[in-house]
Short mmCIF file of C-alpha atoms in Angstrom, two decimals:
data_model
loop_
_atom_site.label_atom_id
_atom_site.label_comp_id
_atom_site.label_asym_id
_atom_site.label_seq_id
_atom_site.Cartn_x
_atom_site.Cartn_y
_atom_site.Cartn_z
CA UNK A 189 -30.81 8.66 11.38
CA UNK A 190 -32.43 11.36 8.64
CA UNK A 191 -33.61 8.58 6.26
CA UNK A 192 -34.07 11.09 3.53
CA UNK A 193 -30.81 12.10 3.92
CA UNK A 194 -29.36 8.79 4.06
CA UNK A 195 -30.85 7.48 1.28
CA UNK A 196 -29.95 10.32 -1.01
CA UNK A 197 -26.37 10.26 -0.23
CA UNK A 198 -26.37 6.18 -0.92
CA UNK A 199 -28.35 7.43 -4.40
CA UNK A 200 -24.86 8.51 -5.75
CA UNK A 201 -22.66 6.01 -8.08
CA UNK A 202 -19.27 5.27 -6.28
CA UNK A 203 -17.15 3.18 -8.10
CA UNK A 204 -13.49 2.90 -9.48
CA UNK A 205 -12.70 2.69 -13.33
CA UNK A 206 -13.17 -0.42 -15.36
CA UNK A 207 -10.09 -1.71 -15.08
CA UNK A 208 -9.15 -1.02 -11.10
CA UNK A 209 -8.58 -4.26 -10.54
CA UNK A 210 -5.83 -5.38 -13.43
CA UNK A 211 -4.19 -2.15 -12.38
CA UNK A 212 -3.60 -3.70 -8.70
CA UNK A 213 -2.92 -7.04 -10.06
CA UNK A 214 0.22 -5.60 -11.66
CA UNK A 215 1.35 -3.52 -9.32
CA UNK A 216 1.43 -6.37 -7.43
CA UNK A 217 3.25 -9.01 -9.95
CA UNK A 218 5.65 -5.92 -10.44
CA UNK A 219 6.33 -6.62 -6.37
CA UNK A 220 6.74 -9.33 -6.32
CA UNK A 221 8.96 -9.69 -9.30
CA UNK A 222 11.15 -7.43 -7.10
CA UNK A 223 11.10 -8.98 -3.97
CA UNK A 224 12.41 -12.46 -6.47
CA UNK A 225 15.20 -10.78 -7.72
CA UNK A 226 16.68 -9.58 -3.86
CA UNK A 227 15.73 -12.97 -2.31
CA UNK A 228 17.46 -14.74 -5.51
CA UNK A 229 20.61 -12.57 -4.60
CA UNK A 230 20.63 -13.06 -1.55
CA UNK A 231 20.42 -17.06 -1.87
CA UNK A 232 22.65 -17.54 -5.04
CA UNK A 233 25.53 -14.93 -3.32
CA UNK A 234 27.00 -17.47 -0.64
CA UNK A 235 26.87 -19.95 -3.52
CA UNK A 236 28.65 -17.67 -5.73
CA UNK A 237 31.42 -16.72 -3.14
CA UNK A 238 31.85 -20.29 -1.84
CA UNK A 239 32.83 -21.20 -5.92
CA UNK A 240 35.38 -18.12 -6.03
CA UNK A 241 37.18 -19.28 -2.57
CA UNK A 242 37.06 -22.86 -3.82
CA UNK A 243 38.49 -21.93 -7.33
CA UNK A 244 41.16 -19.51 -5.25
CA UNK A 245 42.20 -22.25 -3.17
CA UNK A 246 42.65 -24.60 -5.91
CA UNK A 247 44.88 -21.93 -7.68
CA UNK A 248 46.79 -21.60 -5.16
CA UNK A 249 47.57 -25.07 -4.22
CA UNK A 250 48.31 -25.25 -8.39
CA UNK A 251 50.85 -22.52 -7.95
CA UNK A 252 52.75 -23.75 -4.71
CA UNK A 253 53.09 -27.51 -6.36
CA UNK A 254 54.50 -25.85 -9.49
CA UNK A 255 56.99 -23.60 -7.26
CA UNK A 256 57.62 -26.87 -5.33
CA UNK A 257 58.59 -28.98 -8.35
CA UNK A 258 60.60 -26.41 -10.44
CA UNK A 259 62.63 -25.17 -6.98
CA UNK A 260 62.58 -27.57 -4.93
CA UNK A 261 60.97 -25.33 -2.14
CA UNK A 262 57.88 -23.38 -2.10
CA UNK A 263 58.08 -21.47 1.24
CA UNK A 264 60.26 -18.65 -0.77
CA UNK A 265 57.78 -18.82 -3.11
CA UNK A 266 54.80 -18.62 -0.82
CA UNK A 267 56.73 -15.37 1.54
CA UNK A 268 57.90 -14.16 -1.73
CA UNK A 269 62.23 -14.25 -0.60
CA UNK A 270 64.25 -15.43 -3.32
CA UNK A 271 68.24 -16.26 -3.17
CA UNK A 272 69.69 -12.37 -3.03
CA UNK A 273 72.75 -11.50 -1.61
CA UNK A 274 72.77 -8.94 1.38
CA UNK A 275 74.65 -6.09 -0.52
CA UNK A 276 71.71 -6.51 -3.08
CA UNK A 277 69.35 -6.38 -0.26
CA UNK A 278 70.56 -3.58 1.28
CA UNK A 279 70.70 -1.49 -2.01
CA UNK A 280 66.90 -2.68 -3.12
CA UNK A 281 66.12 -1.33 0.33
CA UNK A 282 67.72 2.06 -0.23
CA UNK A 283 66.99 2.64 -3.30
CA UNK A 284 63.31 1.99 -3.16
CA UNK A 285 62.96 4.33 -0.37
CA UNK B 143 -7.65 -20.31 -13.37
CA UNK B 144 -10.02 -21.61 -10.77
CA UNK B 145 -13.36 -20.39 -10.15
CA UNK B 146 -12.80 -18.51 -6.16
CA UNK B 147 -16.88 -17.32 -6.33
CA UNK B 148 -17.43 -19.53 -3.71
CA UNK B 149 -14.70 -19.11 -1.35
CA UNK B 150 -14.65 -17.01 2.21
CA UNK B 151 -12.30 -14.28 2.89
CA UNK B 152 -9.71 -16.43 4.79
CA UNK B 153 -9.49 -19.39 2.01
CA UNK B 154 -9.18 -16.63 -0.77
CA UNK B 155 -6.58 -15.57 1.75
CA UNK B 156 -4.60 -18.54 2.10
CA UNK B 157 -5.01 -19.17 -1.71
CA UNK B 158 -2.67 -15.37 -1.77
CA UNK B 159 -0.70 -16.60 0.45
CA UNK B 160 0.07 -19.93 -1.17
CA UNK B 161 1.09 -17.34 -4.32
CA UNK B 162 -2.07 -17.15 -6.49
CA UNK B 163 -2.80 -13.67 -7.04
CA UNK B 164 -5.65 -14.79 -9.09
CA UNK B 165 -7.48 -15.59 -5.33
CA UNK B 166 -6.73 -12.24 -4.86
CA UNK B 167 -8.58 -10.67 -7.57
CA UNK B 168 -11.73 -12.14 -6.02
CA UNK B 169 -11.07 -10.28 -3.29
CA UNK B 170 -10.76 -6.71 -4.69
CA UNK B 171 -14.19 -7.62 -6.63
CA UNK B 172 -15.71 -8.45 -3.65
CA UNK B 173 -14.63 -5.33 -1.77
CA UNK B 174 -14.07 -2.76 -4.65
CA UNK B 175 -17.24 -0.95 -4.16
CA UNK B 176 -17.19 -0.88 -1.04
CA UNK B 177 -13.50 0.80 -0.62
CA UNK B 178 -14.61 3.02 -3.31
CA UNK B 179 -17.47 4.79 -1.07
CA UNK B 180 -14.89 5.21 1.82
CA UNK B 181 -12.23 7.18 -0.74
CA UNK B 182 -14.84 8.93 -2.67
CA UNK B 183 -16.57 10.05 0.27
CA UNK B 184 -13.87 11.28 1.80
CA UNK B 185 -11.88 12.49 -1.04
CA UNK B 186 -14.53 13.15 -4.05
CA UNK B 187 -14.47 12.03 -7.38
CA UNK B 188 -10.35 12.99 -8.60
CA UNK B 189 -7.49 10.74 -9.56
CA UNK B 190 -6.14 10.50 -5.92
CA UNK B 191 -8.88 8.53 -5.36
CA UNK B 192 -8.53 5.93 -7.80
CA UNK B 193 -4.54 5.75 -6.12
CA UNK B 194 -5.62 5.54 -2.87
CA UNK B 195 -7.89 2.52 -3.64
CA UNK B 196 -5.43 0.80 -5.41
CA UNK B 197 -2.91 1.70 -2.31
CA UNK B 198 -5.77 0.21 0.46
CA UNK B 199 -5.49 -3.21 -1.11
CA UNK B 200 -1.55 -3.34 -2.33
CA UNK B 201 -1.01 -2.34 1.53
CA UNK B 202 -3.38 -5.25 2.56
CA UNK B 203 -1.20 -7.50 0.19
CA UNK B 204 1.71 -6.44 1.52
CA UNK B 205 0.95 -7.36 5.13
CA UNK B 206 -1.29 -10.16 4.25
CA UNK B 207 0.76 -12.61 6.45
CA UNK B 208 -0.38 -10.26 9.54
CA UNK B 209 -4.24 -10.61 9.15
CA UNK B 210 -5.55 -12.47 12.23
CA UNK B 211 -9.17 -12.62 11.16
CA UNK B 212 -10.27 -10.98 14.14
CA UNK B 213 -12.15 -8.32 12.75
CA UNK B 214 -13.77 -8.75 9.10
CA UNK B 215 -11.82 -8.41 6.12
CA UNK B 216 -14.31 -5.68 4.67
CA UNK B 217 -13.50 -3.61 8.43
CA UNK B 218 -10.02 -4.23 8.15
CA UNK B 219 -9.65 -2.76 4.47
CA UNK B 220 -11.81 0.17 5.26
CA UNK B 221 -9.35 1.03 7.96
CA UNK B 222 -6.99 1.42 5.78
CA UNK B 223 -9.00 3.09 3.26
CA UNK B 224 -10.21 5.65 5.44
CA UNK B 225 -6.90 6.16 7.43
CA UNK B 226 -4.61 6.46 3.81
CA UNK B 227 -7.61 9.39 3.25
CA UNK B 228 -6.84 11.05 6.36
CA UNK B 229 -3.73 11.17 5.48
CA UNK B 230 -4.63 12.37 1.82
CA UNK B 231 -6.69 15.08 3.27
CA UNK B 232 -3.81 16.66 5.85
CA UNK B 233 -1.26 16.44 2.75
CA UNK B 234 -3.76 18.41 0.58
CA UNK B 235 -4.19 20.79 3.35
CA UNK B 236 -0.66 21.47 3.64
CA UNK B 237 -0.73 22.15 -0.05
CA UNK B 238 -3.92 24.41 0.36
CA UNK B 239 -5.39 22.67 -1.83
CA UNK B 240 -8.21 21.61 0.06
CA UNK B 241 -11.93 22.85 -0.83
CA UNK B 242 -13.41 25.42 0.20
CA UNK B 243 -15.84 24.91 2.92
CA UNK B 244 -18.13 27.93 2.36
CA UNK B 245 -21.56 26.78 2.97
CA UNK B 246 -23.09 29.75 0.63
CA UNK B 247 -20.59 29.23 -1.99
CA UNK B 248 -21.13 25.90 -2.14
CA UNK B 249 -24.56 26.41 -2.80
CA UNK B 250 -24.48 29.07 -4.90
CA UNK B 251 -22.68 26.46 -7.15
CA UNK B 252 -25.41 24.03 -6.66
CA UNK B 253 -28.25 26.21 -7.85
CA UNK B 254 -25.95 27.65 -11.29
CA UNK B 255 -23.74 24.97 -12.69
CA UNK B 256 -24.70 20.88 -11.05
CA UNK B 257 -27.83 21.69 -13.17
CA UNK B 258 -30.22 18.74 -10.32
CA UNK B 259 -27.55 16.44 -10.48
CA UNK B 260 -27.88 14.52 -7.43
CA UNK B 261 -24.36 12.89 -8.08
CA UNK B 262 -22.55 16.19 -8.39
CA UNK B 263 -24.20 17.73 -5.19
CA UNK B 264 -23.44 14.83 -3.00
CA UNK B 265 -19.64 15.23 -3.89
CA UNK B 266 -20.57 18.70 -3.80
CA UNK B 267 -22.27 18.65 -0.05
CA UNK B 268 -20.05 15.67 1.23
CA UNK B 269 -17.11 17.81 0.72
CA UNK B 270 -18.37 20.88 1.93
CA UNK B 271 -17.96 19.25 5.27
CA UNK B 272 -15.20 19.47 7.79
CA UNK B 273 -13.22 16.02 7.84
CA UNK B 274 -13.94 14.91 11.14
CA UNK B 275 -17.55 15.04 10.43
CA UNK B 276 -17.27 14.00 6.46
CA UNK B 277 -15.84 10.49 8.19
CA UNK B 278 -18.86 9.85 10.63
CA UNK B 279 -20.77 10.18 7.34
CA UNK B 280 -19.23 8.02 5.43
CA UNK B 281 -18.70 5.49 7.92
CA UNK B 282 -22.28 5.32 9.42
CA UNK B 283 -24.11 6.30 5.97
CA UNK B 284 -21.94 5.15 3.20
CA UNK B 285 -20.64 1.76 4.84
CA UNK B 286 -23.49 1.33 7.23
CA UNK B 287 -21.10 0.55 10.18
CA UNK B 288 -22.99 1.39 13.51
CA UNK B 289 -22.29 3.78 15.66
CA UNK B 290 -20.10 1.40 17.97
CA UNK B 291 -18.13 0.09 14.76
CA UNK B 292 -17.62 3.98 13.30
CA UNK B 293 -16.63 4.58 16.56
CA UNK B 294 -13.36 1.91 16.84
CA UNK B 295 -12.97 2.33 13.11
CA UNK B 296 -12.48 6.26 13.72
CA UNK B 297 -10.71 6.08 17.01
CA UNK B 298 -12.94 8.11 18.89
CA UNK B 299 -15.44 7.88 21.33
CA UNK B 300 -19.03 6.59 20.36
CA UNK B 301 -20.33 9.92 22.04
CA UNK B 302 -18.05 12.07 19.81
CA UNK B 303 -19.68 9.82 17.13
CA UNK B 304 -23.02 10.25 17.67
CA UNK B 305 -22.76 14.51 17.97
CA UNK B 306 -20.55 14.74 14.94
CA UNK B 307 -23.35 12.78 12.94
CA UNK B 308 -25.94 14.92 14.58
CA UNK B 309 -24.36 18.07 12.82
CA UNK B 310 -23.21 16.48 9.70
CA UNK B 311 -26.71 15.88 9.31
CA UNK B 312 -27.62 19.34 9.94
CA UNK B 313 -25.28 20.75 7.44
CA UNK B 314 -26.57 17.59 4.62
CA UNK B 315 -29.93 19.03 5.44
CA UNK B 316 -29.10 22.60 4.34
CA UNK B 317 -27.14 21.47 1.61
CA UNK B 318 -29.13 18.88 0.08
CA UNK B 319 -32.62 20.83 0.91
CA UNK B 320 -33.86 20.85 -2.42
CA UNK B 321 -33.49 17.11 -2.86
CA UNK B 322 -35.20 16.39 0.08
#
């Protein structure tokens, strides 16, 4: 090894400006900050879905007791058929086609 | 904010891991200066730089669950350094951007405008010289790896080491003649 050489090319400063470090540091809380936000979705979704089916469940339980106490039946209800006689049915069907 | 001074590399470590990025502050300190010879040797003094240091240890933080410990920390983060240059280097080629590697120009600037400055005509003479041997430089000079450590660092074979240093040197010499 040229130890002139060496030790002139080791003479020269190398270094980063003053504040290299804070810069990283935030790029990195900026990461992570992002990477909270995706795994927070991703943990608070099922949670959020499994509150919408409950609450749609419930409603619809509500709305089949209320058929079933004002009818008397809530299977019409429910398939959506009401009383209608078949000339009516026939010209709902033609009609609407 | 605890003190980290006297922590190793793999406590700091496990301190990141745990989630205090204030270990990992301690750890850029520590290997700041040395990251910054690998970039500015191989890239010179220009903003890239600066980004590709800040780039060598956001990767390392990003894949900080993967370090085994089987090779040093400072090794490890000079890999990167020097490989995220590499790939600096082709994309300024592509761009023709790159410097000219003239010999006589380059020393025509020397003698008019860097006015002695030893500084200048390193950056000046390092990057005068063709990548593959700028990196054998840096590595063996700059970092003081030897030439078995330059050798797995660069991916190449120690004999292709040891020649490529052989004529960097020759070129530094004719470059950097009037310092010497």
């Amino acid at each position: 090894m040229d130890e002139k050489i060496n030790k002139i090319i080791k003479q020269k400063d190398y270094s980063f400006s003053p504040y290299f470090a804070d810069k990283i540091i935030d790029k990195v809380n900026e990461l992570n900050n992002k990477r909270f936000v995706f795994s927070d979705l991703f943990i608070s979704l099922p949670l959020l879905l499994k509150r919408v089916y409950l609450l749609g469940f419930a409603a619809i339980i509500i709305l089949l007791l209320v058929a079933y106490f004002l009818q008397g039946d809530f299977l019409s209800t429910y398939f959506g058929l009401e009383n209608v006689s078949t000339d009516d049915l026939i010209a709902y069907t033609i009609y609407n086609f | 904010m605890i003190e980290y001074n006297n922590y190793s590399d793999i406590e700091l470590i496990d301190e990141i891991i745990k989630g205090d990025n204030s270990a990992f502050r301690y750890i850029i300190a520590r290997y700041e200066g040395q990251i910054a010879r690998v970039v500015k040797g191989m890239l010179g003094e220009c903003a890239e730089a600066e980004d590709i240091g800040q780039e060598t240890f956001i990767r390392f933080y990003k894949s900080i669950n993967k370090f085994r410990n089987e090779s040093q920390l400072g090794t490890y983060l000079t890999r990167i350094a020097i490989n995220l240059s590499l790939n600096e280097l082709k994309k300024r080629k592509k761009k023709q951007k790159i410097f000219s590697s003239d010999e006589n120009k380059i020393l025509k600037i020397s003698s008019k405008e860097v006015n002695n400055d030893i500084n200048e005509m390193v950056t000046i003479a390092l990057q005068s010289l063709d990548v593959k041997y700028r990196s054998v430089i840096v590595m063996r000079m700059l970092q003081g790896y030897d030439t078995k450590e330059t050798a797995q660092i660069l991916k190449i074979p120690v004999g292709t080491v040891l020649s490529r240093l052989s004529r960097a040197q020759d070129k530094l010499r004719i470059l950097l003649k009037d310092f010497l």
